[in-house]
mmCIF file of C-alpha atoms in Angstrom:
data_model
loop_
_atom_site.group_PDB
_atom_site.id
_atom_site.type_symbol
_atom_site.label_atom_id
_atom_site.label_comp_id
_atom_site.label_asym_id
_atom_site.label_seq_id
_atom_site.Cartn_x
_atom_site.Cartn_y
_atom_site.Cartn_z
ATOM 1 C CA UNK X 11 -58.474 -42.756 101.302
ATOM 2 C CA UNK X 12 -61.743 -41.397 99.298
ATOM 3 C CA UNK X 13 -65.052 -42.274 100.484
ATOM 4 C CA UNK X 14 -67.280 -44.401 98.280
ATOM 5 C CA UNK X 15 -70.086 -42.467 96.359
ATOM 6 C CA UNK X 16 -73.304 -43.645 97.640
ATOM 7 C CA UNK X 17 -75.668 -44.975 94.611
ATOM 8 C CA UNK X 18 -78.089 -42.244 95.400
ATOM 9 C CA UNK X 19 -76.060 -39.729 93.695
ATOM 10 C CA UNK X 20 -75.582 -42.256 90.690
ATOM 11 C CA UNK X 21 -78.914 -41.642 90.070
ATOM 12 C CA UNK X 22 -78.918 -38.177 89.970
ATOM 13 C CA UNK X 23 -76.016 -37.857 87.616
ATOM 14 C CA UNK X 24 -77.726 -39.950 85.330
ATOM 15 C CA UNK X 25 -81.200 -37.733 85.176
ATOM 16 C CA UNK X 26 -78.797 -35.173 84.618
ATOM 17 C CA UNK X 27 -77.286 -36.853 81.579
ATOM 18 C CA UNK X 28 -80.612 -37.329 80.032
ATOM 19 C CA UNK X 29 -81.688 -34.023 80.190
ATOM 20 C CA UNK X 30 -78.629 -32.871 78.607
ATOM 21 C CA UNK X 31 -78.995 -35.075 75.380
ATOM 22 C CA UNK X 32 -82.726 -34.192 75.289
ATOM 23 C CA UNK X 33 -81.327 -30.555 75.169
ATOM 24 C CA UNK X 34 -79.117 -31.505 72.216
ATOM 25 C CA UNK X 35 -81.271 -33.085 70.575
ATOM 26 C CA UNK X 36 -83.766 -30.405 70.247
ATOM 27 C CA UNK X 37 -80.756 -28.329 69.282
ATOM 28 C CA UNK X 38 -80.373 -30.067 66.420
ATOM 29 C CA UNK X 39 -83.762 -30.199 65.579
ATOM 30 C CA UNK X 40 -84.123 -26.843 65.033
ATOM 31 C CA UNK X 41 -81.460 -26.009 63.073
ATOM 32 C CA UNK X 42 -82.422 -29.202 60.932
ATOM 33 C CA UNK X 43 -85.699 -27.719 60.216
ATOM 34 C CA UNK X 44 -84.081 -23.991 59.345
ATOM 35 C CA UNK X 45 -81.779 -25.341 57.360
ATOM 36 C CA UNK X 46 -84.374 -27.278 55.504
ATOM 37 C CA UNK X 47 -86.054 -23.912 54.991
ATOM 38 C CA UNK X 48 -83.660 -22.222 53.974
ATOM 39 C CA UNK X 49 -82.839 -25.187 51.017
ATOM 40 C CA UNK X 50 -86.817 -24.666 49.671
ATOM 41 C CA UNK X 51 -86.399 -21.083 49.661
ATOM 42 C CA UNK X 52 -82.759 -21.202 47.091
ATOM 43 C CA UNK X 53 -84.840 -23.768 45.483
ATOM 44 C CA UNK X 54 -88.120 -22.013 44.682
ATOM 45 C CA UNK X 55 -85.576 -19.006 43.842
ATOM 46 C CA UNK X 56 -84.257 -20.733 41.517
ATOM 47 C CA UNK X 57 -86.891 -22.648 39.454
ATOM 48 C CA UNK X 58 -88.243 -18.703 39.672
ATOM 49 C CA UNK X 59 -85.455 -17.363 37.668
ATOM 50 C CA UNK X 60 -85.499 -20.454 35.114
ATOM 51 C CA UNK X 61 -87.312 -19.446 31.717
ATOM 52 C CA UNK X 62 -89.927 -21.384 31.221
ATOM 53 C CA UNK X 63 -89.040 -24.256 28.227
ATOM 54 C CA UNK X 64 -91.932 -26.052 26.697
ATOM 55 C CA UNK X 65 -91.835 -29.721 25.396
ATOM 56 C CA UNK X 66 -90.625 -29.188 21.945
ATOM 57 C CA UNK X 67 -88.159 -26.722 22.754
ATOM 58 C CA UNK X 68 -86.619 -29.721 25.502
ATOM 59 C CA UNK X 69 -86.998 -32.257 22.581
ATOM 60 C CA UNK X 70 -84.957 -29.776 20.475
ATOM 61 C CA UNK X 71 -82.269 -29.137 22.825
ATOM 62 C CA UNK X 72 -81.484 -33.207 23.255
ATOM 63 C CA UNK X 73 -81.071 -33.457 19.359
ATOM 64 C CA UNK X 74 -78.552 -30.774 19.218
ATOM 65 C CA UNK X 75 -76.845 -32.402 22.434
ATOM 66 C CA UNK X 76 -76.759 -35.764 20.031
ATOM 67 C CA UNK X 77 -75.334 -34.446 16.909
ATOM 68 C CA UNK X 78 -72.537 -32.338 19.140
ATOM 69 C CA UNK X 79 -71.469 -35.398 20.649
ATOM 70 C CA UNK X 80 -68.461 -36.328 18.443
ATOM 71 C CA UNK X 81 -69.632 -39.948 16.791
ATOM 72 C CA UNK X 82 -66.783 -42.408 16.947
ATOM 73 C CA UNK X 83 -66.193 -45.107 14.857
ATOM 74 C CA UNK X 84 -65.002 -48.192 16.848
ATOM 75 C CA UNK X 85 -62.823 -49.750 13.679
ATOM 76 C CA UNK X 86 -60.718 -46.351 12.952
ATOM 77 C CA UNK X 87 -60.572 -46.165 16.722
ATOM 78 C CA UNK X 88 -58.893 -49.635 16.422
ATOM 79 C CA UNK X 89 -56.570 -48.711 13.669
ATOM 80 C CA UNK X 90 -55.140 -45.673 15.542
ATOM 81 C CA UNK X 91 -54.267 -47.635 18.275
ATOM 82 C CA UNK X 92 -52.388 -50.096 16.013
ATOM 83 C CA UNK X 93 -50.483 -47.061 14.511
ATOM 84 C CA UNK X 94 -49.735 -45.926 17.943
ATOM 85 C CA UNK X 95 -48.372 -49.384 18.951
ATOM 86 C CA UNK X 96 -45.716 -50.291 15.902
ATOM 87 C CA UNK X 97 -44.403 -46.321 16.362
ATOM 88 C CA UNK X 98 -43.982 -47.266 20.378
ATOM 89 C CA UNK X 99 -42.366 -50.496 19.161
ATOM 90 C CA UNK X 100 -39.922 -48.590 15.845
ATOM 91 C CA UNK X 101 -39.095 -46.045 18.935
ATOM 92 C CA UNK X 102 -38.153 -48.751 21.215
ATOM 93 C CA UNK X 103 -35.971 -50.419 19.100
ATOM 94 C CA UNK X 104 -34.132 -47.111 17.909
ATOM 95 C CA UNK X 105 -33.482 -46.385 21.399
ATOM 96 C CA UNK X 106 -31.681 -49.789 21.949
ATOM 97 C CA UNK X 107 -29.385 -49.010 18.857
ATOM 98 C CA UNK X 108 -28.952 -45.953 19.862
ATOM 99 C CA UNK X 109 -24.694 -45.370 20.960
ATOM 100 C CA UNK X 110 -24.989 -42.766 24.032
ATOM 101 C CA UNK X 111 -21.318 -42.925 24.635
ATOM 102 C CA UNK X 112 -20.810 -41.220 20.811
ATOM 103 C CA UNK X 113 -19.695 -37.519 21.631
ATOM 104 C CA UNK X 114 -21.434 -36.334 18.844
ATOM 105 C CA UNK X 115 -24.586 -37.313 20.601
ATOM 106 C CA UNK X 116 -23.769 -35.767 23.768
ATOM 107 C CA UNK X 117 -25.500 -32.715 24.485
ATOM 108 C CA UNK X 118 -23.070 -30.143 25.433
ATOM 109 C CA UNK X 119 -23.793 -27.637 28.362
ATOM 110 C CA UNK X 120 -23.643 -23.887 27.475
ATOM 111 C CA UNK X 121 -21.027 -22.506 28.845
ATOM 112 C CA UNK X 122 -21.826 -19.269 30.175
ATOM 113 C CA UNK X 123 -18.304 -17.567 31.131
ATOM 114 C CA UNK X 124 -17.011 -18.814 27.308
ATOM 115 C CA UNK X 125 -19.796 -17.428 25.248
ATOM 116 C CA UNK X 126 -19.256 -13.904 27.402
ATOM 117 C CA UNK X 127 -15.343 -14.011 26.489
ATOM 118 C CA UNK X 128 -16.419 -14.780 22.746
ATOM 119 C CA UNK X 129 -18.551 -11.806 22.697
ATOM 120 C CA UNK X 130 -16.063 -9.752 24.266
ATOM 121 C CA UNK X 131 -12.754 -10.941 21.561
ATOM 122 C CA UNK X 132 -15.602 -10.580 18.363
ATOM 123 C CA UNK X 133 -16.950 -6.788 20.224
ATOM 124 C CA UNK X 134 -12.994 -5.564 20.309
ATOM 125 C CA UNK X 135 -12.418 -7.452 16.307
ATOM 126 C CA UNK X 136 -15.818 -5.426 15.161
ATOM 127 C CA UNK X 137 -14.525 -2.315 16.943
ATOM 128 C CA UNK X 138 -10.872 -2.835 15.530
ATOM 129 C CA UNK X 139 -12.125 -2.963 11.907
ATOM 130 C CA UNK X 140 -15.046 -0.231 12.599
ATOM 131 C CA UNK X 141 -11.892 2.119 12.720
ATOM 132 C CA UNK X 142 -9.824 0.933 9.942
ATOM 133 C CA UNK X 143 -12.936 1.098 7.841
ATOM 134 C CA UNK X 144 -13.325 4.551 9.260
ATOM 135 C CA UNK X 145 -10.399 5.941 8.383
ATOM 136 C CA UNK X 146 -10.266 4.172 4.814
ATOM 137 C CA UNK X 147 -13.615 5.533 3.974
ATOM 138 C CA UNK X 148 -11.910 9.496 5.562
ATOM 139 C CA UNK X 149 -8.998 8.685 3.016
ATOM 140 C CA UNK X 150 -11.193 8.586 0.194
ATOM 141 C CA UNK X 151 -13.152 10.523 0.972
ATOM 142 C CA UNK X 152 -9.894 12.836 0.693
ATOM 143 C CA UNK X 153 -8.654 11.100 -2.407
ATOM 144 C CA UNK X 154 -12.068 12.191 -4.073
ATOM 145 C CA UNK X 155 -11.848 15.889 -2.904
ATOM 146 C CA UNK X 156 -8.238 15.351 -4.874
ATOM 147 C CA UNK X 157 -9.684 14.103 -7.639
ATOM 148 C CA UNK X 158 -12.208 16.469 -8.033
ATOM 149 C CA UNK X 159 -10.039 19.771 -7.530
ATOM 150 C CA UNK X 160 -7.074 17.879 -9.577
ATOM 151 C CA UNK X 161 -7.121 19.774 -13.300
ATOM 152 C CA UNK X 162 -7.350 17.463 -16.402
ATOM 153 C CA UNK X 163 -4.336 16.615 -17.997
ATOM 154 C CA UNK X 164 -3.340 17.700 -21.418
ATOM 155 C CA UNK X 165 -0.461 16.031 -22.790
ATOM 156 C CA UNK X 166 2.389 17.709 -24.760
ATOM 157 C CA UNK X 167 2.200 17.573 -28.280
ATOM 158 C CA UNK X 168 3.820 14.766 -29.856
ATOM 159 C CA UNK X 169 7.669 15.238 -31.293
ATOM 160 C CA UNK X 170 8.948 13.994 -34.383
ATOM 161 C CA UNK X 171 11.893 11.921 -34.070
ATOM 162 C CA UNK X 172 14.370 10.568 -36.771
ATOM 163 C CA UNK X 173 15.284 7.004 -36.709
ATOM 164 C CA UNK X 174 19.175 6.839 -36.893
ATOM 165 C CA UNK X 175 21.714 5.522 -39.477
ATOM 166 C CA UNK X 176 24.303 3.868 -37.889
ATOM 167 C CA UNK X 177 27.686 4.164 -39.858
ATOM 168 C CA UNK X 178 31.015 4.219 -39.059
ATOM 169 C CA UNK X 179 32.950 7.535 -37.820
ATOM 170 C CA UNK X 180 35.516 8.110 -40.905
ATOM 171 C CA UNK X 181 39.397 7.881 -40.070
ATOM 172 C CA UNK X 182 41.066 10.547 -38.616
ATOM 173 C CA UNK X 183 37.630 12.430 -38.405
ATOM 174 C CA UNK X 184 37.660 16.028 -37.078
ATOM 175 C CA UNK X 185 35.417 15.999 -33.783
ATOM 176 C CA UNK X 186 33.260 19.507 -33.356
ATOM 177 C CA UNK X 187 32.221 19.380 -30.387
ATOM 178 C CA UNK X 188 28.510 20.822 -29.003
ATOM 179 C CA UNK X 189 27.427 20.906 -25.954
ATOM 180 C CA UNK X 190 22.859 20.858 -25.030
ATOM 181 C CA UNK X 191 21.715 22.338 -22.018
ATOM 182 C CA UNK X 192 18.219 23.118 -21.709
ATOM 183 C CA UNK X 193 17.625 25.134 -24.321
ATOM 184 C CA UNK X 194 20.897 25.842 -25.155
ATOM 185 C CA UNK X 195 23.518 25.013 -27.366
ATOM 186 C CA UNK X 196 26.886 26.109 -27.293
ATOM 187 C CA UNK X 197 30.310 25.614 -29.700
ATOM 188 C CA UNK X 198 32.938 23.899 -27.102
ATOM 189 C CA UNK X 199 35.569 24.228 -29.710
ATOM 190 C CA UNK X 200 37.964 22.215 -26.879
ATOM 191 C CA UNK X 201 40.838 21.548 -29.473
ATOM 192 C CA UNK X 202 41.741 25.311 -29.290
ATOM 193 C CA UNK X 203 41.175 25.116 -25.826
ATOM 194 C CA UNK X 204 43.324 22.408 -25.149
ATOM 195 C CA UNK X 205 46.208 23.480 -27.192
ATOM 196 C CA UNK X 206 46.327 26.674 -25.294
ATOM 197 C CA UNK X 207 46.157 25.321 -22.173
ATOM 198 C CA UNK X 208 49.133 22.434 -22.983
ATOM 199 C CA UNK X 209 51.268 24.900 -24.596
ATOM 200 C CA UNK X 210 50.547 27.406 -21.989
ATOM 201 C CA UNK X 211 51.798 25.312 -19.305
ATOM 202 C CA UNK X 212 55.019 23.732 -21.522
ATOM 203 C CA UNK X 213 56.007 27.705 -21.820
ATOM 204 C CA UNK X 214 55.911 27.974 -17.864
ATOM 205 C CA UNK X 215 56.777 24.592 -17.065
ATOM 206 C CA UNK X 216 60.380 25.339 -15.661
ATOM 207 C CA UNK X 217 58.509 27.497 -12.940
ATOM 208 C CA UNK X 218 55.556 25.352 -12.754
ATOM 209 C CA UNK X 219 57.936 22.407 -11.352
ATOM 210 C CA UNK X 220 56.971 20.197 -8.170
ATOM 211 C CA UNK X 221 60.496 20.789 -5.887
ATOM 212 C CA UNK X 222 60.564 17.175 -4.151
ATOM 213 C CA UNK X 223 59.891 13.722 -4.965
ATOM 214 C CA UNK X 224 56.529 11.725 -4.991
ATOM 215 C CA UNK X 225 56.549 8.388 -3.334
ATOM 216 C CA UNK X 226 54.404 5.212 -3.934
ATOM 217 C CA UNK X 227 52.289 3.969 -1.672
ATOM 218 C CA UNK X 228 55.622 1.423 -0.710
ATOM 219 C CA UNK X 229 57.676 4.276 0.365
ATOM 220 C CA UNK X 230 59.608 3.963 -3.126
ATOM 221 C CA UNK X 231 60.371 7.168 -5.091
ATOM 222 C CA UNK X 232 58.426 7.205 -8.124
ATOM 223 C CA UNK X 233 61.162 6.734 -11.214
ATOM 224 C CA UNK X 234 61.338 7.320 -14.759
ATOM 225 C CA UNK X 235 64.133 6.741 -17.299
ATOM 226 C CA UNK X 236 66.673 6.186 -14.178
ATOM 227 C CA UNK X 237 65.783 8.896 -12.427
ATOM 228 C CA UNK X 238 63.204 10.827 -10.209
ATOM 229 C CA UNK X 239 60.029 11.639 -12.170
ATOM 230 C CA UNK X 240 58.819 15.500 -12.677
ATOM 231 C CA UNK X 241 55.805 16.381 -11.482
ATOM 232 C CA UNK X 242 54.112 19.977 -11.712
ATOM 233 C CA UNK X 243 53.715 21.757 -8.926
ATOM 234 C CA UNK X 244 49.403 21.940 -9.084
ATOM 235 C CA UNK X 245 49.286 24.496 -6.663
ATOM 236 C CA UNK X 246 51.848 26.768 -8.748
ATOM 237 C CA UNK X 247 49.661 25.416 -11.683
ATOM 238 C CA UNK X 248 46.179 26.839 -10.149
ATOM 239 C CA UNK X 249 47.644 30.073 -9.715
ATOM 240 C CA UNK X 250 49.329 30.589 -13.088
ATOM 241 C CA UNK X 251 46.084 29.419 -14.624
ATOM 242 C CA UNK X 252 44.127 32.092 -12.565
ATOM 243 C CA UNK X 253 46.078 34.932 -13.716
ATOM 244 C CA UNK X 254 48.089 34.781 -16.571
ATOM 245 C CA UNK X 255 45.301 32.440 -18.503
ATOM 246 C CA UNK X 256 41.967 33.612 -18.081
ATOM 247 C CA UNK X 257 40.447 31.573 -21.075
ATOM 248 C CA UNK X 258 36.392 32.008 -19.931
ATOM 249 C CA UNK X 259 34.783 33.756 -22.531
ATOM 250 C CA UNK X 260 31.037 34.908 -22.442
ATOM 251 C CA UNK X 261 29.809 31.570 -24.133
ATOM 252 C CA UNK X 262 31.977 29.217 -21.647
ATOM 253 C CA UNK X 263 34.027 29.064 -18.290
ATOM 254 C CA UNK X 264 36.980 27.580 -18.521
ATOM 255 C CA UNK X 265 38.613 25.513 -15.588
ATOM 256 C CA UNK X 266 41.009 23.026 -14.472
ATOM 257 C CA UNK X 267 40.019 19.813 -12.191
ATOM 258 C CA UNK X 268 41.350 17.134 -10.310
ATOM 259 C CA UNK X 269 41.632 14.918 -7.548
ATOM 260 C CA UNK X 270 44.000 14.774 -4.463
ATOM 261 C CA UNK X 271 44.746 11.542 -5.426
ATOM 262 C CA UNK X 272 45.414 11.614 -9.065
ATOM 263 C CA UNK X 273 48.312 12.581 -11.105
ATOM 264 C CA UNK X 274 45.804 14.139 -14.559
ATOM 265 C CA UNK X 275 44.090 17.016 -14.238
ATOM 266 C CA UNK X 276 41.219 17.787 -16.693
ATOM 267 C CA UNK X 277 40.350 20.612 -18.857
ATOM 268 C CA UNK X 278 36.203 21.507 -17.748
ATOM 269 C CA UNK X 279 33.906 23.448 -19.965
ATOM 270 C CA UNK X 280 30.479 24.752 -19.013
ATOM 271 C CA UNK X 281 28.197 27.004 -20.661
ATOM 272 C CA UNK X 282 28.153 30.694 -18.756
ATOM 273 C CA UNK X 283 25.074 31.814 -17.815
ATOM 274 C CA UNK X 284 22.929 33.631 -20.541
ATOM 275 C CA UNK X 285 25.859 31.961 -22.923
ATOM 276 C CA UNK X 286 24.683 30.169 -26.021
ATOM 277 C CA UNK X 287 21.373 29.869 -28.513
ATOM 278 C CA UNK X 288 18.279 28.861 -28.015
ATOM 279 C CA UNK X 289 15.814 27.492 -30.323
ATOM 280 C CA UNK X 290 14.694 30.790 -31.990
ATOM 281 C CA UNK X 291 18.233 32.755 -32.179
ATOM 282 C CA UNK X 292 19.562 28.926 -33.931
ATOM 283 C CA UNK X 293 16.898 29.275 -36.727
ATOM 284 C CA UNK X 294 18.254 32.698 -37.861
ATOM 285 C CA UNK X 295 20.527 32.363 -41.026
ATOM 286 C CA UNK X 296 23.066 34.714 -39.365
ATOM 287 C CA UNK X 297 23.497 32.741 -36.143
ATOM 288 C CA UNK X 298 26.834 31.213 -34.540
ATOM 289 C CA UNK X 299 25.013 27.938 -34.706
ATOM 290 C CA UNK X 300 23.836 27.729 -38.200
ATOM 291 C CA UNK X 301 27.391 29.520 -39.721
ATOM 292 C CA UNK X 302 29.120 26.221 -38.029
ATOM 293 C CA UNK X 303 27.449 24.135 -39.455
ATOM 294 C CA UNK X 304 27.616 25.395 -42.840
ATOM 295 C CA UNK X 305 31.108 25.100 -42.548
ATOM 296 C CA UNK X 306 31.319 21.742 -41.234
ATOM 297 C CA UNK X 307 28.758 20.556 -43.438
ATOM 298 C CA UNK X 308 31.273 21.343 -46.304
ATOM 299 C CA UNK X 309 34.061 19.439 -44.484
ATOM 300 C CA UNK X 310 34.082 15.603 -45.619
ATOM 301 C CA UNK X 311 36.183 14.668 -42.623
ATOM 302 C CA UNK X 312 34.220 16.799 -39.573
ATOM 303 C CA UNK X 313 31.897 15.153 -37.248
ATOM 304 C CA UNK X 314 29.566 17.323 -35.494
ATOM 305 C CA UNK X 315 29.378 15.860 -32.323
ATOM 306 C CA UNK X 316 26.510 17.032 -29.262
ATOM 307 C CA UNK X 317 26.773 16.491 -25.985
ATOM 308 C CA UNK X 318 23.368 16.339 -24.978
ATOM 309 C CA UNK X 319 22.248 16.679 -20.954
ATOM 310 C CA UNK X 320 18.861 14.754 -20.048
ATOM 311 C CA UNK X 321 17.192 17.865 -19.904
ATOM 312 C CA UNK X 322 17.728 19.277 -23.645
ATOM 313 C CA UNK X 323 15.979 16.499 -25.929
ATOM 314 C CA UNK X 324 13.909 18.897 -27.563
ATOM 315 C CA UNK X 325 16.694 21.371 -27.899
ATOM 316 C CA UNK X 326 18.797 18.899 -29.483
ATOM 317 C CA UNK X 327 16.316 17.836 -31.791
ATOM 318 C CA UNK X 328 15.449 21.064 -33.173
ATOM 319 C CA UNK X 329 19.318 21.775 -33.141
ATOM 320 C CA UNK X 330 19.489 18.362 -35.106
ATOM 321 C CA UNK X 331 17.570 19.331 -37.684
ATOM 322 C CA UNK X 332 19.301 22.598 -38.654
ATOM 323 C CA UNK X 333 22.430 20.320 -38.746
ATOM 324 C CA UNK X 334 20.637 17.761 -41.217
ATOM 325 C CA UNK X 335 19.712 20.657 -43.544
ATOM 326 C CA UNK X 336 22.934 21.520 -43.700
ATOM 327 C CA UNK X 337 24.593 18.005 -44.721
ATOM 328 C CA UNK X 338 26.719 17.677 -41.416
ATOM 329 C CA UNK X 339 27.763 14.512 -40.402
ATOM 330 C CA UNK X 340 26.325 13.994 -36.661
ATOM 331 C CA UNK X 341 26.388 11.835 -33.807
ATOM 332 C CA UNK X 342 25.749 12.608 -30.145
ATOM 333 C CA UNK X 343 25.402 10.703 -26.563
ATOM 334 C CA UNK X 344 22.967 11.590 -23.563
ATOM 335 C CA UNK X 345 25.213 12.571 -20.444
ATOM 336 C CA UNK X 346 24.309 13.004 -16.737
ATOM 337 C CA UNK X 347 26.555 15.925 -16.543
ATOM 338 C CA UNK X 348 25.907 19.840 -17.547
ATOM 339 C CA UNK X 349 29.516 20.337 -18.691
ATOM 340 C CA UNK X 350 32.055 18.538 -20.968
ATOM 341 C CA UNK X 351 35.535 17.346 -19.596
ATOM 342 C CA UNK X 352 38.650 16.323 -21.016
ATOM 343 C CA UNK X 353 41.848 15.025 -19.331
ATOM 344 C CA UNK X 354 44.939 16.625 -19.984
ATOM 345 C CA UNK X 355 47.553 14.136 -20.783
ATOM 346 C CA UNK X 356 50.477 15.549 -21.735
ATOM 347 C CA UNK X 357 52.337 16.624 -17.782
ATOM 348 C CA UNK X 358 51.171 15.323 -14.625
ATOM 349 C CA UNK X 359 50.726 17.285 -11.119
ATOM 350 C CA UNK X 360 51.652 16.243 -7.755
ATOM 351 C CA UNK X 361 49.316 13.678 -5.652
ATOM 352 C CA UNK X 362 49.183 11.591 -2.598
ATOM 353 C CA UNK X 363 48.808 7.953 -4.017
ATOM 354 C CA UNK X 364 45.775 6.131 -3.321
ATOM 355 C CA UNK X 365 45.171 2.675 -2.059
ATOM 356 C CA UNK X 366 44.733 0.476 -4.916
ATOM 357 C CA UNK X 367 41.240 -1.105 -6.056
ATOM 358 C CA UNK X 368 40.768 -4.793 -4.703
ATOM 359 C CA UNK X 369 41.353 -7.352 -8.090
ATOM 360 C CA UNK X 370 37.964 -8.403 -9.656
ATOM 361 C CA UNK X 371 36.538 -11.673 -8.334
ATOM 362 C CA UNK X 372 37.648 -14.464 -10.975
ATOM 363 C CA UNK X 373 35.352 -15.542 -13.504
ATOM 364 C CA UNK X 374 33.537 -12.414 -13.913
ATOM 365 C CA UNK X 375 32.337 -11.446 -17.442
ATOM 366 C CA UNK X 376 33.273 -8.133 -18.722
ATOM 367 C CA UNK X 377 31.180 -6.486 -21.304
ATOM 368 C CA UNK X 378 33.179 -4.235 -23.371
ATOM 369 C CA UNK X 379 31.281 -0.919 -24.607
ATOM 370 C CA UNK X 380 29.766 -0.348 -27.862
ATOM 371 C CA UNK X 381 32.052 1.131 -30.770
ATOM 372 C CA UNK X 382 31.622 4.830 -31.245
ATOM 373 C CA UNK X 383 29.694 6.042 -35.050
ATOM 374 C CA UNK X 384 27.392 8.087 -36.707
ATOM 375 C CA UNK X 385 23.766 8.411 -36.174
#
């Protein structure tokens, strides 16, 4: 257990407290005082540094303070505080009308990830159409470079062309046949032709003959008055034409066609090459061309007839107009085919039938061709 102070050393704690504040206190003093020092010293500094300003000059200096000082007047004050109030109370009352659940009114949030993939789609379009437009602006730029190396064109001078009079083709006319190739005309003269061939082949027909029958497409022997028909042998037939006929000549070439199929063969006649007139050898007086149709010209019943092939227009007109001069009745027919060709009727040739054509729907219209005439 601790011993009890005796009040003698009370006493000396206490001295000892006083001298300790007495310490303090002069302390404080001191720096009191040298910080009051120091505060005349800033002061005197600055009332130093201050330009001197005499009465007039402060007088001056409060006026100019006065008319700076913005002057309000208390009734437009008043007024602009009464505007202020009836817009607070219009915006009040448009808020309270105001429908937030309308979508319109909804502010919509920017959607980041959508506007990139919009950019992206409209970046690939742009690019897309950059190259079409590229390569239409390349393509004319080539059609240009065309057009400039691409000579002018001069058009063929114009040809005269008489308008037709359609009459009829007399009875028992004489055809005289001509036939137009580029710019060419020859004389077919195919009614000597013909009768050589037909009685050519009625000479030699004994040898010419087809040894068997020819069936139908039944199986049936094909009949005629009671018995099996005759038929010439067309192989026989090519080879007796080859060599013993030989009726080319240097104006034409001569031949014999056919099918597998049909019974008729035809007589052909094309022009040989370097065979006919052109143009310039027709307008001679002494030509083949111009002889003929003196001749027919003089013949009531002959009709010159031309054969004209899409590529001879101008040949047959020029030919045409010989023939005019010379009175001969004409007529003549655009053809797709370089030759002229005539069946001959009067035998028939061996042939493997064919399968008959399937009958025309019913109903259908058939136009019949035009009539045949004069031009």
């Amino acid at each position: 257990m601790a011993k009890r102070k005796s009040d003698g050393d009370g006493a000396l704690n206490l001295d000892s407290l006083m001298d300790t504040v007495t310490n303090v206190v002069g302390v404080l003093m001191i720096v009191l005082i040298m910080v009051s020092l120091n505060i005349a010293v800033s002061i005197e500094k600055i009332l130093s540094e201050l330009p001197p300003v005499t009465v007039e000059q402060f007088e001056a200096l409060k006026e100019e303070l006065v008319k700076e000082k913005p002057q309000l007047d208390p009734k437009k004050l008043e007024e602009e505080m009464l505007l202020t109030k009836d817009n607070l109370k219009k915006s009040d009352e448009e808020l309270k009308t105001l429908d937030t659940t309308d979508e319109s009114q909804v502010t919509k949030m920017v959607d980041i990830d959508e506007l990139r993939a919009q950019l992206e789609k409209n970046t690939k379009v742009r690019d897309e159409r950059k190259v079409v437009i590229e390569n239409m602006l390349e393509e004319l730029e080539k059609t240009k470079a065309l057009l400039d190396t691409t000579p002018v064109y001069i058009p063929p001078a114009a040809t005269v062309v008489k308008l037709p009079n359609p009459r009829p083709i007399p009875e028992n006319a004489l055809i005289q046949r001509f036939l137009v190739v580029g710019t060419k005309v020859v004389y077919l003269n195919d009614e000597e032709f013909y009768r050589v061939i037909t009685d050519g082949i009625e000479k030699q027909k004994k040898s010419l003959m087809f040894e068997g029958q020819i069936k139908d497409l039944f199986g049936e022997v094909i009949m005629a008055g009671g018995k099996p028909k005759e038929f010439v042998d067309r192989r026989k037939l090519a080879a007796f034409f080859a060599d013993r006929m030989r009726l080319s000549t240097r104006d034409l070439k001569v031949e014999l066609t056919g099918t597998p199929n049909g019974s008729r063969l035809s007589m052909k006649l094309s022009m040989q090459p370097g065979g006919g007139e052109d143009v310039a050898t027709m307008k001679q007086p002494g030509s083949v061309f111009q002889r003929a149709m003196r001749k027919f010209g003089s013949e009531p019943n002959t009709v010159v007839w031309f054969y004209v092939f899409k590529d001879a227009i101008p040949t047959y007109l020029a030919a045409r107009e010989i023939a005019d001069s010379a009175n001969a009745a004409c007529a003549w027919e655009l053809t797709n085919n370089d030759f002229y060709q005539r069946q001959l009727t009067t035998f028939e040739v061996d042939f493997v039938p064919a399968k008959p054509p399937p009958p025309p729907p019913p109903g259908q219209i058939r136009i019949p061709a035009p009539k045949t005439g004069l031009d």
